[in-house]
Amino acid sequence: MIFPPSIQRWLPVMLPILAVSWWCAKAISITTSPWIDSSSTITTSPLDFNDTFDPNVTEYWFDTVVDHFNFRPTPEPTFPLRYLVNDQYYHNASSPVLFYAGNEADIFQFVNNSGFLWEAAENFQGMVVFAEHRYYGKSFPFGSPENALSPKNISYLSVEQAMADFNLLQGHIRDKWNMSRDAAFVVAGGSYGGNLALWLRLKNPNLWAGAIASSATPLKHLLRETNAFNRIVADVYRNVSHTCPDLIRQGWQELYTNVKTKHGRQRIQYEMKLCHVPERRNPRDIADEIHGWVSGALETMVQYGYPYPTNFFAPVPGYPFKLACKNMLQEQSALGALRAAAQVFYNYTGQAGDCFDWVASAAEAEENDLLVKTRKTLESTRYWNRLGQIERGVLSTHLEDLTGTAWGYQCCTEAYQPMPTNGITDFELPYQPNETEYFERCKQRWEGVVPRPTWEETMFLSDNIQAGSNIFLTSGQLDPWRAAGIQSVPRGSPDSIIVRIIENGAHHLDLRHSHPMDPPSVVEVRKEEMTAMEKWIIRWRNLYPSSIVHASEQRGQIVGQRYKPDQENAKTRISTIL
Ligand SMILES: *[C@@H]1O[C@H](CO)[C@@H](O)[C@H](O)[C@H]1NC(C)=O
Ligand SMILES: *[C@@H]1O[C@H](CO)[C@@H](O)[C@H](O)[C@H]1NC(C)=O
Ligand SMILES: *[C@@H]1O[C@H](CO)[C@@H](O)[C@H](O)[C@H]1NC(C)=O
Ligand SMILES: *[C@@H]1O[C@H](CO)[C@@H](O)[C@H](O)[C@H]1NC(C)=O
Ligand SMILES: *[C@@H]1O[C@H](CO)[C@@H](O)[C@H](O)[C@H]1NC(C)=O
Ligand SMILES: *[C@@H]1O[C@H](CO)[C@@H](O)[C@H](O)[C@H]1NC(C)=O
Ligand SMILES: *[C@@H]1O[C@H](CO)[C@@H](O)[C@H](O)[C@H]1NC(C)=O
Ligand SMILES: *[C@@H]1O[C@H](CO)[C@@H](O)[C@H](O)[C@H]1NC(C)=O
Ligand SMILES: *[C@@H]1O[C@H](CO)[C@@H](O)[C@H](O)[C@H]1NC(C)=O
């Protein structure tokens, strides 16, 4: 997926729900900061940024139905949906399948960040399947992304359609590999993919033996009604030092004050080491953009604040927010503190050069007509950061950003989640989303489409999941998306609904490969997940002994009773892969 540099810079701001990395530039050199206190476990060496994981997958395509909910075929009734398979641990026709329900990006994004499924596959001698979500990656109906993402043709992008794809795909895989009925499909996912995993198991326990739903966000009303998301971000920094949230708020104040005068803008440029601060634009817009640039970094360092160095949006150290906060404390001014924090995200390996050329890129984008077009649709750019997800959809009139377009549409339909902030218990600028305005913009962009705020929680039960079973829900303590997660076992749930908060865990940390620097909490949770999956697999075999003949078995050679779970091994065979 290609993003122009100017767009890449905005991605953290614009795509908060995104699960994974957009660019994977390798580190060239690493400077270890003097501010990392030697007592902490943060260590960084160039080797840590190596991505040595080889998923060893094969790409397949499955013809799915464009509209599952209308028996009258669309002019092109089907389209190819991509899925990836790793069968290196797959044993025989009764072996389980670890199925990742793809979310809003190219499916390889999730492959690269969900190594735990390979560990589970090895443990259970299972198959790994990663299914791409329709309208993302390479899975577009109507022949091309350009055709698919037009306001009319995008109509078939919905949670329900995507779930139906995965249900049908399971049948297709069972047939293709001649699987026995007693082969259990465990569905897993992170973030929106976690929602899909949860909902697939709730809706179709006849198909899915159980669900690992990591950092799922089913309780969207909590995002809309409270500042819980941004409060978690602020708490994470506050827990490093009480001073950091204050410095950030003070920084915004200095930014918005200084931007009004020529002298002030020079000060901003100097203190924040910006290559350039444009003169001809509305000062308020400039401040908004600088704010968005820093704020996006601050939030992303928390959401993806993994215990070891990673390279999602940019190369960052383990627990990058700790270093950011510590660096802020060394600065003489609040503007300097903002720069010191941003520096960890945008310049950890010295990649920025002598000054941040962000402003130059904005000017560049202006020349390309990219940002300007967006601007024209807005009364003010004040909402740039807030309505980021829609903003991307608007930006993407140019189809530079296919993922942003598709996700922008989902934010205008089911995933309606604008977040208010107060600047007191969070460190953001106070903001109250304006529903009328938001709806109006959706209507314009998608030709009449407006969100249905309560639809998703009504149709998919919100946290009223007591009637479900075999569900493992996790949230990271550090992850702001925890705000919309189910954080405790709903009253009246069976024992097989398990909820864990992972201490010192960021966004779906548990789905990542085991790592020597993992906190004990996630090591423990992965063990529990392994045990839970094993129970689900056994339960499945009891429910569907292979004497019940699956259609495919009549053609094939399959006999059942092949998977023999091994309680002891299941616990000990979790491999550690660096
Ligand atoms: C990381 O990459 C470097 C340079 O390519 C290589 O020398 C080193 O062996 C790699 N480390 C690991 C752990 O794979
Ligand atoms: C990749 O998977 C194939 C089976 O599909 C297996 O034969 C091969 O050994 C695997 N490669 C690696 C490097 O593990
Ligand atoms: C996934 O990782 C591989 C290997 O490191 C890399 O080549 C590829 O670009 C990554 N894909 C995505 C979408 O991040
Ligand atoms: C919608 O898809 C059809 C193909 O089925 C295509 O002919 C048409 O041009 C698309 N509409 C737009 C506006 O791209
Ligand atoms: C499934 O069974 C059919 C018919 O016996 C056979 O042709 C095919 O190779 C089998 N596929 C797999 C993956 O074993
Ligand atoms: C901050 O620290 C408090 C006290 O240790 C803890 O209860 C809370 O969960 C922490 N918050 C975050 C977001 O890490
Ligand atoms: C980026 O990091 C390099 C290396 O530490 C440093 O020389 C440079 O001044 C930094 N750039 C900015 C804009 O902070
Ligand atoms: C919300 O936006 C609408 C349309 O732009 C405007 O008329 C209304 O005054 C706004 N409401 C508030 C509370 O700002
Ligand atoms: C299938 O795998 C299980 C578990 O390893 C094993 O016990 C069983 O013998 C296998 N069945 C066949 C027919 O290979």
PDB file of N, CA and C in Angstrom, residues 411-490:
ATOM      1  N   CYS A 411     -17.005   4.563   9.413  1.00  0.00           N
ATOM      2  CA  CYS A 411     -17.240   5.542  10.480  1.00  0.00           C
ATOM      3  C   CYS A 411     -18.515   6.339  10.224  1.00  0.00           C
ATOM      4  N   CYS A 412     -18.972   6.319   8.995  1.00  0.00           N
ATOM      5  CA  CYS A 412     -20.222   6.988   8.650  1.00  0.00           C
ATOM      6  C   CYS A 412     -21.405   6.022   8.658  1.00  0.00           C
ATOM      7  N   THR A 413     -21.175   4.782   9.056  1.00  0.00           N
ATOM      8  CA  THR A 413     -22.279   3.820   9.085  1.00  0.00           C
ATOM      9  C   THR A 413     -22.368   3.172  10.470  1.00  0.00           C
ATOM     10  N   GLU A 414     -21.562   2.145  10.704  1.00  0.00           N
ATOM     11  CA  GLU A 414     -21.665   1.409  11.967  1.00  0.00           C
ATOM     12  C   GLU A 414     -20.668   1.862  13.037  1.00  0.00           C
ATOM     13  N   ALA A 415     -19.463   2.226  12.596  1.00  0.00           N
ATOM     14  CA  ALA A 415     -18.406   2.542  13.565  1.00  0.00           C
ATOM     15  C   ALA A 415     -18.387   4.038  13.917  1.00  0.00           C
ATOM     16  N   TYR A 416     -19.525   4.542  14.299  1.00  0.00           N
ATOM     17  CA  TYR A 416     -19.638   5.974  14.625  1.00  0.00           C
ATOM     18  C   TYR A 416     -19.101   6.214  16.034  1.00  0.00           C
ATOM     19  N   GLN A 417     -17.962   6.878  16.147  1.00  0.00           N
ATOM     20  CA  GLN A 417     -17.311   6.965  17.453  1.00  0.00           C
ATOM     21  C   GLN A 417     -16.506   8.251  17.671  1.00  0.00           C
ATOM     22  N   PRO A 418     -17.091   9.412  17.413  1.00  0.00           N
ATOM     23  CA  PRO A 418     -16.361  10.643  17.721  1.00  0.00           C
ATOM     24  C   PRO A 418     -16.188  10.768  19.233  1.00  0.00           C
ATOM     25  N   MET A 419     -15.070  11.340  19.659  1.00  0.00           N
ATOM     26  CA  MET A 419     -14.763  11.340  21.090  1.00  0.00           C
ATOM     27  C   MET A 419     -14.667  12.750  21.664  1.00  0.00           C
ATOM     28  N   PRO A 420     -15.451  13.047  22.677  1.00  0.00           N
ATOM     29  CA  PRO A 420     -15.328  14.345  23.322  1.00  0.00           C
ATOM     30  C   PRO A 420     -14.087  14.388  24.227  1.00  0.00           C
ATOM     31  N   THR A 421     -13.559  15.591  24.425  1.00  0.00           N
ATOM     32  CA  THR A 421     -12.436  15.754  25.355  1.00  0.00           C
ATOM     33  C   THR A 421     -12.704  17.006  26.185  1.00  0.00           C
ATOM     34  N   ASN A 422     -12.095  17.077  27.371  1.00  0.00           N
ATOM     35  CA  ASN A 422     -12.340  18.248  28.215  1.00  0.00           C
ATOM     36  C   ASN A 422     -11.074  19.031  28.573  1.00  0.00           C
ATOM     37  N   GLY A 423      -9.903  18.475  28.296  1.00  0.00           N
ATOM     38  CA  GLY A 423      -8.673  19.196  28.611  1.00  0.00           C
ATOM     39  C   GLY A 423      -8.376  19.278  30.102  1.00  0.00           C
ATOM     40  N   ILE A 424      -9.151  18.575  30.910  1.00  0.00           N
ATOM     41  CA  ILE A 424      -8.918  18.593  32.359  1.00  0.00           C
ATOM     42  C   ILE A 424      -8.470  17.217  32.830  1.00  0.00           C
ATOM     43  N   THR A 425      -9.327  16.215  32.620  1.00  0.00           N
ATOM     44  CA  THR A 425      -8.910  14.849  32.966  1.00  0.00           C
ATOM     45  C   THR A 425      -8.170  14.185  31.803  1.00  0.00           C
ATOM     46  N   ASP A 426      -8.197  14.853  30.643  1.00  0.00           N
ATOM     47  CA  ASP A 426      -7.316  14.418  29.563  1.00  0.00           C
ATOM     48  C   ASP A 426      -6.415  15.619  29.247  1.00  0.00           C
ATOM     49  N   PHE A 427      -5.475  15.461  28.326  1.00  0.00           N
ATOM     50  CA  PHE A 427      -4.637  16.641  28.026  1.00  0.00           C
ATOM     51  C   PHE A 427      -4.899  17.172  26.628  1.00  0.00           C
ATOM     52  N   GLU A 428      -6.067  16.849  26.114  1.00  0.00           N
ATOM     53  CA  GLU A 428      -6.410  17.334  24.783  1.00  0.00           C
ATOM     54  C   GLU A 428      -7.046  18.722  24.862  1.00  0.00           C
ATOM     55  N   LEU A 429      -7.244  19.351  23.690  1.00  0.00           N
ATOM     56  CA  LEU A 429      -8.009  20.588  23.654  1.00  0.00           C
ATOM     57  C   LEU A 429      -9.471  20.215  23.863  1.00  0.00           C
ATOM     58  N   PRO A 430     -10.199  21.004  24.641  1.00  0.00           N
ATOM     59  CA  PRO A 430     -11.603  20.652  24.883  1.00  0.00           C
ATOM     60  C   PRO A 430     -12.378  20.596  23.566  1.00  0.00           C
ATOM     61  N   TYR A 431     -13.201  19.593  23.434  1.00  0.00           N
ATOM     62  CA  TYR A 431     -13.908  19.403  22.178  1.00  0.00           C
ATOM     63  C   TYR A 431     -15.212  18.659  22.425  1.00  0.00           C
ATOM     64  N   GLN A 432     -16.280  19.164  21.853  1.00  0.00           N
ATOM     65  CA  GLN A 432     -17.567  18.490  21.946  1.00  0.00           C
ATOM     66  C   GLN A 432     -18.011  18.142  20.525  1.00  0.00           C
ATOM     67  N   PRO A 433     -18.050  16.877  20.184  1.00  0.00           N
ATOM     68  CA  PRO A 433     -18.456  16.525  18.816  1.00  0.00           C
ATOM     69  C   PRO A 433     -19.858  17.047  18.510  1.00  0.00           C
ATOM     70  N   ASN A 434     -20.028  17.479  17.278  1.00  0.00           N
ATOM     71  CA  ASN A 434     -21.320  18.011  16.851  1.00  0.00           C
ATOM     72  C   ASN A 434     -21.946  17.006  15.887  1.00  0.00           C
ATOM     73  N   GLU A 435     -22.927  16.288  16.387  1.00  0.00           N
ATOM     74  CA  GLU A 435     -23.519  15.197  15.619  1.00  0.00           C
ATOM     75  C   GLU A 435     -24.113  15.680  14.298  1.00  0.00           C
ATOM     76  N   THR A 436     -24.794  16.817  14.364  1.00  0.00           N
ATOM     77  CA  THR A 436     -25.426  17.362  13.156  1.00  0.00           C
ATOM     78  C   THR A 436     -24.388  17.560  12.056  1.00  0.00           C
ATOM     79  N   GLU A 437     -23.295  18.146  12.469  1.00  0.00           N
ATOM     80  CA  GLU A 437     -22.250  18.449  11.508  1.00  0.00           C
ATOM     81  C   GLU A 437     -21.616  17.169  10.952  1.00  0.00           C
ATOM     82  N   TYR A 438     -21.346  16.262  11.856  1.00  0.00           N
ATOM     83  CA  TYR A 438     -20.741  14.976  11.467  1.00  0.00           C
ATOM     84  C   TYR A 438     -21.649  14.257  10.462  1.00  0.00           C
ATOM     85  N   PHE A 439     -22.929  14.181  10.793  1.00  0.00           N
ATOM     86  CA  PHE A 439     -23.879  13.489   9.913  1.00  0.00           C
ATOM     87  C   PHE A 439     -23.940  14.168   8.543  1.00  0.00           C
ATOM     88  N   GLU A 440     -23.914  15.494   8.586  1.00  0.00           N
ATOM     89  CA  GLU A 440     -24.008  16.257   7.343  1.00  0.00           C
ATOM     90  C   GLU A 440     -22.833  15.928   6.422  1.00  0.00           C
ATOM     91  N   ARG A 441     -21.683  15.816   7.031  1.00  0.00           N
ATOM     92  CA  ARG A 441     -20.496  15.537   6.228  1.00  0.00           C
ATOM     93  C   ARG A 441     -20.519  14.122   5.676  1.00  0.00           C
ATOM     94  N   CYS A 442     -21.012  13.184   6.449  1.00  0.00           N
ATOM     95  CA  CYS A 442     -21.164  11.812   5.941  1.00  0.00           C
ATOM     96  C   CYS A 442     -22.116  11.810   4.749  1.00  0.00           C
ATOM     97  N   LYS A 443     -23.197  12.547   4.923  1.00  0.00           N
ATOM     98  CA  LYS A 443     -24.233  12.612   3.902  1.00  0.00           C
ATOM     99  C   LYS A 443     -23.667  13.148   2.583  1.00  0.00           C
ATOM    100  N   GLN A 444     -22.866  14.192   2.710  1.00  0.00           N
ATOM    101  CA  GLN A 444     -22.248  14.774   1.522  1.00  0.00           C
ATOM    102  C   GLN A 444     -21.267  13.815   0.870  1.00  0.00           C
ATOM    103  N   ARG A 445     -20.405  13.255   1.707  1.00  0.00           N
ATOM    104  CA  ARG A 445     -19.332  12.415   1.179  1.00  0.00           C
ATOM    105  C   ARG A 445     -19.873  11.137   0.535  1.00  0.00           C
ATOM    106  N   TRP A 446     -20.874  10.547   1.171  1.00  0.00           N
ATOM    107  CA  TRP A 446     -21.339   9.232   0.716  1.00  0.00           C
ATOM    108  C   TRP A 446     -22.740   9.271   0.114  1.00  0.00           C
ATOM    109  N   GLU A 447     -23.124  10.454  -0.305  1.00  0.00           N
ATOM    110  CA  GLU A 447     -24.388  10.623  -1.032  1.00  0.00           C
ATOM    111  C   GLU A 447     -25.586  10.066  -0.268  1.00  0.00           C
ATOM    112  N   GLY A 448     -25.839  10.697   0.864  1.00  0.00           N
ATOM    113  CA  GLY A 448     -27.069  10.367   1.589  1.00  0.00           C
ATOM    114  C   GLY A 448     -26.897   9.423   2.765  1.00  0.00           C
ATOM    115  N   VAL A 449     -25.692   8.882   2.922  1.00  0.00           N
ATOM    116  CA  VAL A 449     -25.473   7.923   4.019  1.00  0.00           C
ATOM    117  C   VAL A 449     -25.212   8.653   5.335  1.00  0.00           C
ATOM    118  N   VAL A 450     -25.920   8.279   6.396  1.00  0.00           N
ATOM    119  CA  VAL A 450     -25.617   8.831   7.724  1.00  0.00           C
ATOM    120  C   VAL A 450     -25.452   7.675   8.723  1.00  0.00           C
ATOM    121  N   PRO A 451     -24.669   7.907   9.788  1.00  0.00           N
ATOM    122  CA  PRO A 451     -24.451   6.835  10.771  1.00  0.00           C
ATOM    123  C   PRO A 451     -25.746   6.419  11.463  1.00  0.00           C
ATOM    124  N   ARG A 452     -25.755   5.177  11.923  1.00  0.00           N
ATOM    125  CA  ARG A 452     -26.807   4.730  12.842  1.00  0.00           C
ATOM    126  C   ARG A 452     -26.112   4.412  14.155  1.00  0.00           C
ATOM    127  N   PRO A 453     -26.048   5.410  15.047  1.00  0.00           N
ATOM    128  CA  PRO A 453     -25.199   5.287  16.231  1.00  0.00           C
ATOM    129  C   PRO A 453     -25.469   4.050  17.093  1.00  0.00           C
ATOM    130  N   THR A 454     -26.707   3.622  17.207  1.00  0.00           N
ATOM    131  CA  THR A 454     -26.971   2.523  18.139  1.00  0.00           C
ATOM    132  C   THR A 454     -27.088   1.162  17.451  1.00  0.00           C
ATOM    133  N   TRP A 455     -26.980   1.163  16.146  1.00  0.00           N
ATOM    134  CA  TRP A 455     -27.191  -0.072  15.390  1.00  0.00           C
ATOM    135  C   TRP A 455     -26.273  -1.212  15.844  1.00  0.00           C
ATOM    136  N   GLU A 456     -24.987  -0.912  15.850  1.00  0.00           N
ATOM    137  CA  GLU A 456     -24.007  -1.968  16.101  1.00  0.00           C
ATOM    138  C   GLU A 456     -24.204  -2.619  17.471  1.00  0.00           C
ATOM    139  N   GLU A 457     -24.361  -1.792  18.481  1.00  0.00           N
ATOM    140  CA  GLU A 457     -24.505  -2.367  19.825  1.00  0.00           C
ATOM    141  C   GLU A 457     -25.831  -3.096  19.993  1.00  0.00           C
ATOM    142  N   THR A 458     -26.848  -2.636  19.261  1.00  0.00           N
ATOM    143  CA  THR A 458     -28.136  -3.329  19.342  1.00  0.00           C
ATOM    144  C   THR A 458     -28.049  -4.696  18.668  1.00  0.00           C
ATOM    145  N   MET A 459     -27.475  -4.714  17.491  1.00  0.00           N
ATOM    146  CA  MET A 459     -27.441  -5.972  16.734  1.00  0.00           C
ATOM    147  C   MET A 459     -26.434  -6.967  17.303  1.00  0.00           C
ATOM    148  N   PHE A 460     -25.368  -6.460  17.908  1.00  0.00           N
ATOM    149  CA  PHE A 460     -24.315  -7.358  18.373  1.00  0.00           C
ATOM    150  C   PHE A 460     -24.187  -7.383  19.886  1.00  0.00           C
ATOM    151  N   LEU A 461     -25.255  -7.048  20.568  1.00  0.00           N
ATOM    152  CA  LEU A 461     -25.441  -7.337  21.991  1.00  0.00           C
ATOM    153  C   LEU A 461     -24.702  -6.436  22.978  1.00  0.00           C
ATOM    154  N   SER A 462     -23.834  -5.548  22.482  1.00  0.00           N
ATOM    155  CA  SER A 462     -23.078  -4.705  23.399  1.00  0.00           C
ATOM    156  C   SER A 462     -22.354  -5.596  24.414  1.00  0.00           C
ATOM    157  N   ASP A 463     -22.516  -5.355  25.717  1.00  0.00           N
ATOM    158  CA  ASP A 463     -21.864  -6.276  26.657  1.00  0.00           C
ATOM    159  C   ASP A 463     -22.843  -7.287  27.246  1.00  0.00           C
ATOM    160  N   ASN A 464     -23.987  -7.430  26.617  1.00  0.00           N
ATOM    161  CA  ASN A 464     -24.969  -8.415  27.093  1.00  0.00           C
ATOM    162  C   ASN A 464     -24.703  -9.767  26.439  1.00  0.00           C
ATOM    163  N   ILE A 465     -23.538 -10.307  26.777  1.00  0.00           N
ATOM    164  CA  ILE A 465     -23.102 -11.507  26.066  1.00  0.00           C
ATOM    165  C   ILE A 465     -23.239 -12.758  26.923  1.00  0.00           C
ATOM    166  N   GLN A 466     -24.075 -12.677  27.975  1.00  0.00           N
ATOM    167  CA  GLN A 466     -24.222 -13.804  28.903  1.00  0.00           C
ATOM    168  C   GLN A 466     -24.674 -15.074  28.209  1.00  0.00           C
ATOM    169  N   ALA A 467     -25.429 -14.921  27.118  1.00  0.00           N
ATOM    170  CA  ALA A 467     -25.932 -16.104  26.429  1.00  0.00           C
ATOM    171  C   ALA A 467     -24.838 -16.765  25.587  1.00  0.00           C
ATOM    172  N   GLY A 468     -23.704 -16.098  25.478  1.00  0.00           N
ATOM    173  CA  GLY A 468     -22.604 -16.652  24.697  1.00  0.00           C
ATOM    174  C   GLY A 468     -21.737 -17.579  25.538  1.00  0.00           C
ATOM    175  N   SER A 469     -20.711 -18.114  24.918  1.00  0.00           N
ATOM    176  CA  SER A 469     -19.760 -18.981  25.620  1.00  0.00           C
ATOM    177  C   SER A 469     -18.477 -19.055  24.806  1.00  0.00           C
ATOM    178  N   ASN A 470     -17.442 -19.614  25.416  1.00  0.00           N
ATOM    179  CA  ASN A 470     -16.148 -19.810  24.744  1.00  0.00           C
ATOM    180  C   ASN A 470     -15.613 -18.519  24.120  1.00  0.00           C
ATOM    181  N   ILE A 471     -15.557 -17.494  24.959  1.00  0.00           N
ATOM    182  CA  ILE A 471     -15.059 -16.204  24.489  1.00  0.00           C
ATOM    183  C   ILE A 471     -13.978 -15.726  25.458  1.00  0.00           C
ATOM    184  N   PHE A 472     -12.842 -15.346  24.904  1.00  0.00           N
ATOM    185  CA  PHE A 472     -11.739 -14.832  25.719  1.00  0.00           C
ATOM    186  C   PHE A 472     -11.498 -13.386  25.293  1.00  0.00           C
ATOM    187  N   LEU A 473     -11.808 -12.451  26.191  1.00  0.00           N
ATOM    188  CA  LEU A 473     -11.674 -11.026  25.876  1.00  0.00           C
ATOM    189  C   LEU A 473     -10.482 -10.445  26.621  1.00  0.00           C
ATOM    190  N   THR A 474      -9.625  -9.729  25.895  1.00  0.00           N
ATOM    191  CA  THR A 474      -8.513  -9.076  26.575  1.00  0.00           C
ATOM    192  C   THR A 474      -8.478  -7.586  26.226  1.00  0.00           C
ATOM    193  N   SER A 475      -7.990  -6.786  27.172  1.00  0.00           N
ATOM    194  CA  SER A 475      -7.715  -5.372  26.924  1.00  0.00           C
ATOM    195  C   SER A 475      -6.369  -5.047  27.552  1.00  0.00           C
ATOM    196  N   GLY A 476      -5.653  -4.127  26.948  1.00  0.00           N
ATOM    197  CA  GLY A 476      -4.382  -3.700  27.526  1.00  0.00           C
ATOM    198  C   GLY A 476      -4.624  -2.569  28.511  1.00  0.00           C
ATOM    199  N   GLN A 477      -3.946  -2.622  29.630  1.00  0.00           N
ATOM    200  CA  GLN A 477      -4.067  -1.545  30.623  1.00  0.00           C
ATOM    201  C   GLN A 477      -3.686  -0.200  30.006  1.00  0.00           C
ATOM    202  N   LEU A 478      -2.678  -0.204  29.138  1.00  0.00           N
ATOM    203  CA  LEU A 478      -2.199   1.043  28.548  1.00  0.00           C
ATOM    204  C   LEU A 478      -3.021   1.469  27.338  1.00  0.00           C
ATOM    205  N   ASP A 479      -3.802   0.570  26.806  1.00  0.00           N
ATOM    206  CA  ASP A 479      -4.454   0.814  25.519  1.00  0.00           C
ATOM    207  C   ASP A 479      -5.680   1.708  25.669  1.00  0.00           C
ATOM    208  N   PRO A 480      -5.659   2.885  25.027  1.00  0.00           N
ATOM    209  CA  PRO A 480      -6.838   3.758  25.144  1.00  0.00           C
ATOM    210  C   PRO A 480      -8.130   3.121  24.631  1.00  0.00           C
ATOM    211  N   TRP A 481      -8.022   2.171  23.718  1.00  0.00           N
ATOM    212  CA  TRP A 481      -9.235   1.513  23.198  1.00  0.00           C
ATOM    213  C   TRP A 481      -9.920   0.656  24.255  1.00  0.00           C
ATOM    214  N   ARG A 482      -9.198   0.403  25.344  1.00  0.00           N
ATOM    215  CA  ARG A 482      -9.816  -0.291  26.471  1.00  0.00           C
ATOM    216  C   ARG A 482     -11.100   0.421  26.883  1.00  0.00           C
ATOM    217  N   ALA A 483     -11.156   1.732  26.629  1.00  0.00           N
ATOM    218  CA  ALA A 483     -12.330   2.528  26.993  1.00  0.00           C
ATOM    219  C   ALA A 483     -13.618   1.951  26.404  1.00  0.00           C
ATOM    220  N   ALA A 484     -13.517   1.284  25.257  1.00  0.00           N
ATOM    221  CA  ALA A 484     -14.719   0.721  24.623  1.00  0.00           C
ATOM    222  C   ALA A 484     -14.733  -0.800  24.730  1.00  0.00           C
ATOM    223  N   GLY A 485     -13.869  -1.334  25.580  1.00  0.00           N
ATOM    224  CA  GLY A 485     -13.791  -2.785  25.720  1.00  0.00           C
ATOM    225  C   GLY A 485     -14.686  -3.300  26.840  1.00  0.00           C
ATOM    226  N   ILE A 486     -14.982  -4.564  26.793  1.00  0.00           N
ATOM    227  CA  ILE A 486     -15.686  -5.212  27.906  1.00  0.00           C
ATOM    228  C   ILE A 486     -14.610  -5.550  28.933  1.00  0.00           C
ATOM    229  N   GLN A 487     -14.612  -4.829  30.057  1.00  0.00           N
ATOM    230  CA  GLN A 487     -13.478  -4.920  30.977  1.00  0.00           C
ATOM    231  C   GLN A 487     -13.720  -5.819  32.185  1.00  0.00           C
ATOM    232  N   SER A 488     -14.933  -6.325  32.298  1.00  0.00           N
ATOM    233  CA  SER A 488     -15.164  -7.319  33.353  1.00  0.00           C
ATOM    234  C   SER A 488     -16.216  -8.298  32.851  1.00  0.00           C
ATOM    235  N   VAL A 489     -16.237  -9.458  33.459  1.00  0.00           N
ATOM    236  CA  VAL A 489     -17.152 -10.504  33.008  1.00  0.00           C
ATOM    237  C   VAL A 489     -18.586 -10.048  33.254  1.00  0.00           C
ATOM    238  N   PRO A 490     -19.400  -9.975  32.217  1.00  0.00           N
ATOM    239  CA  PRO A 490     -20.793  -9.551  32.425  1.00  0.00           C
ATOM    240  C   PRO A 490     -21.526 -10.517  33.360  1.00  0.00           C
TER     241      PRO A 490
END
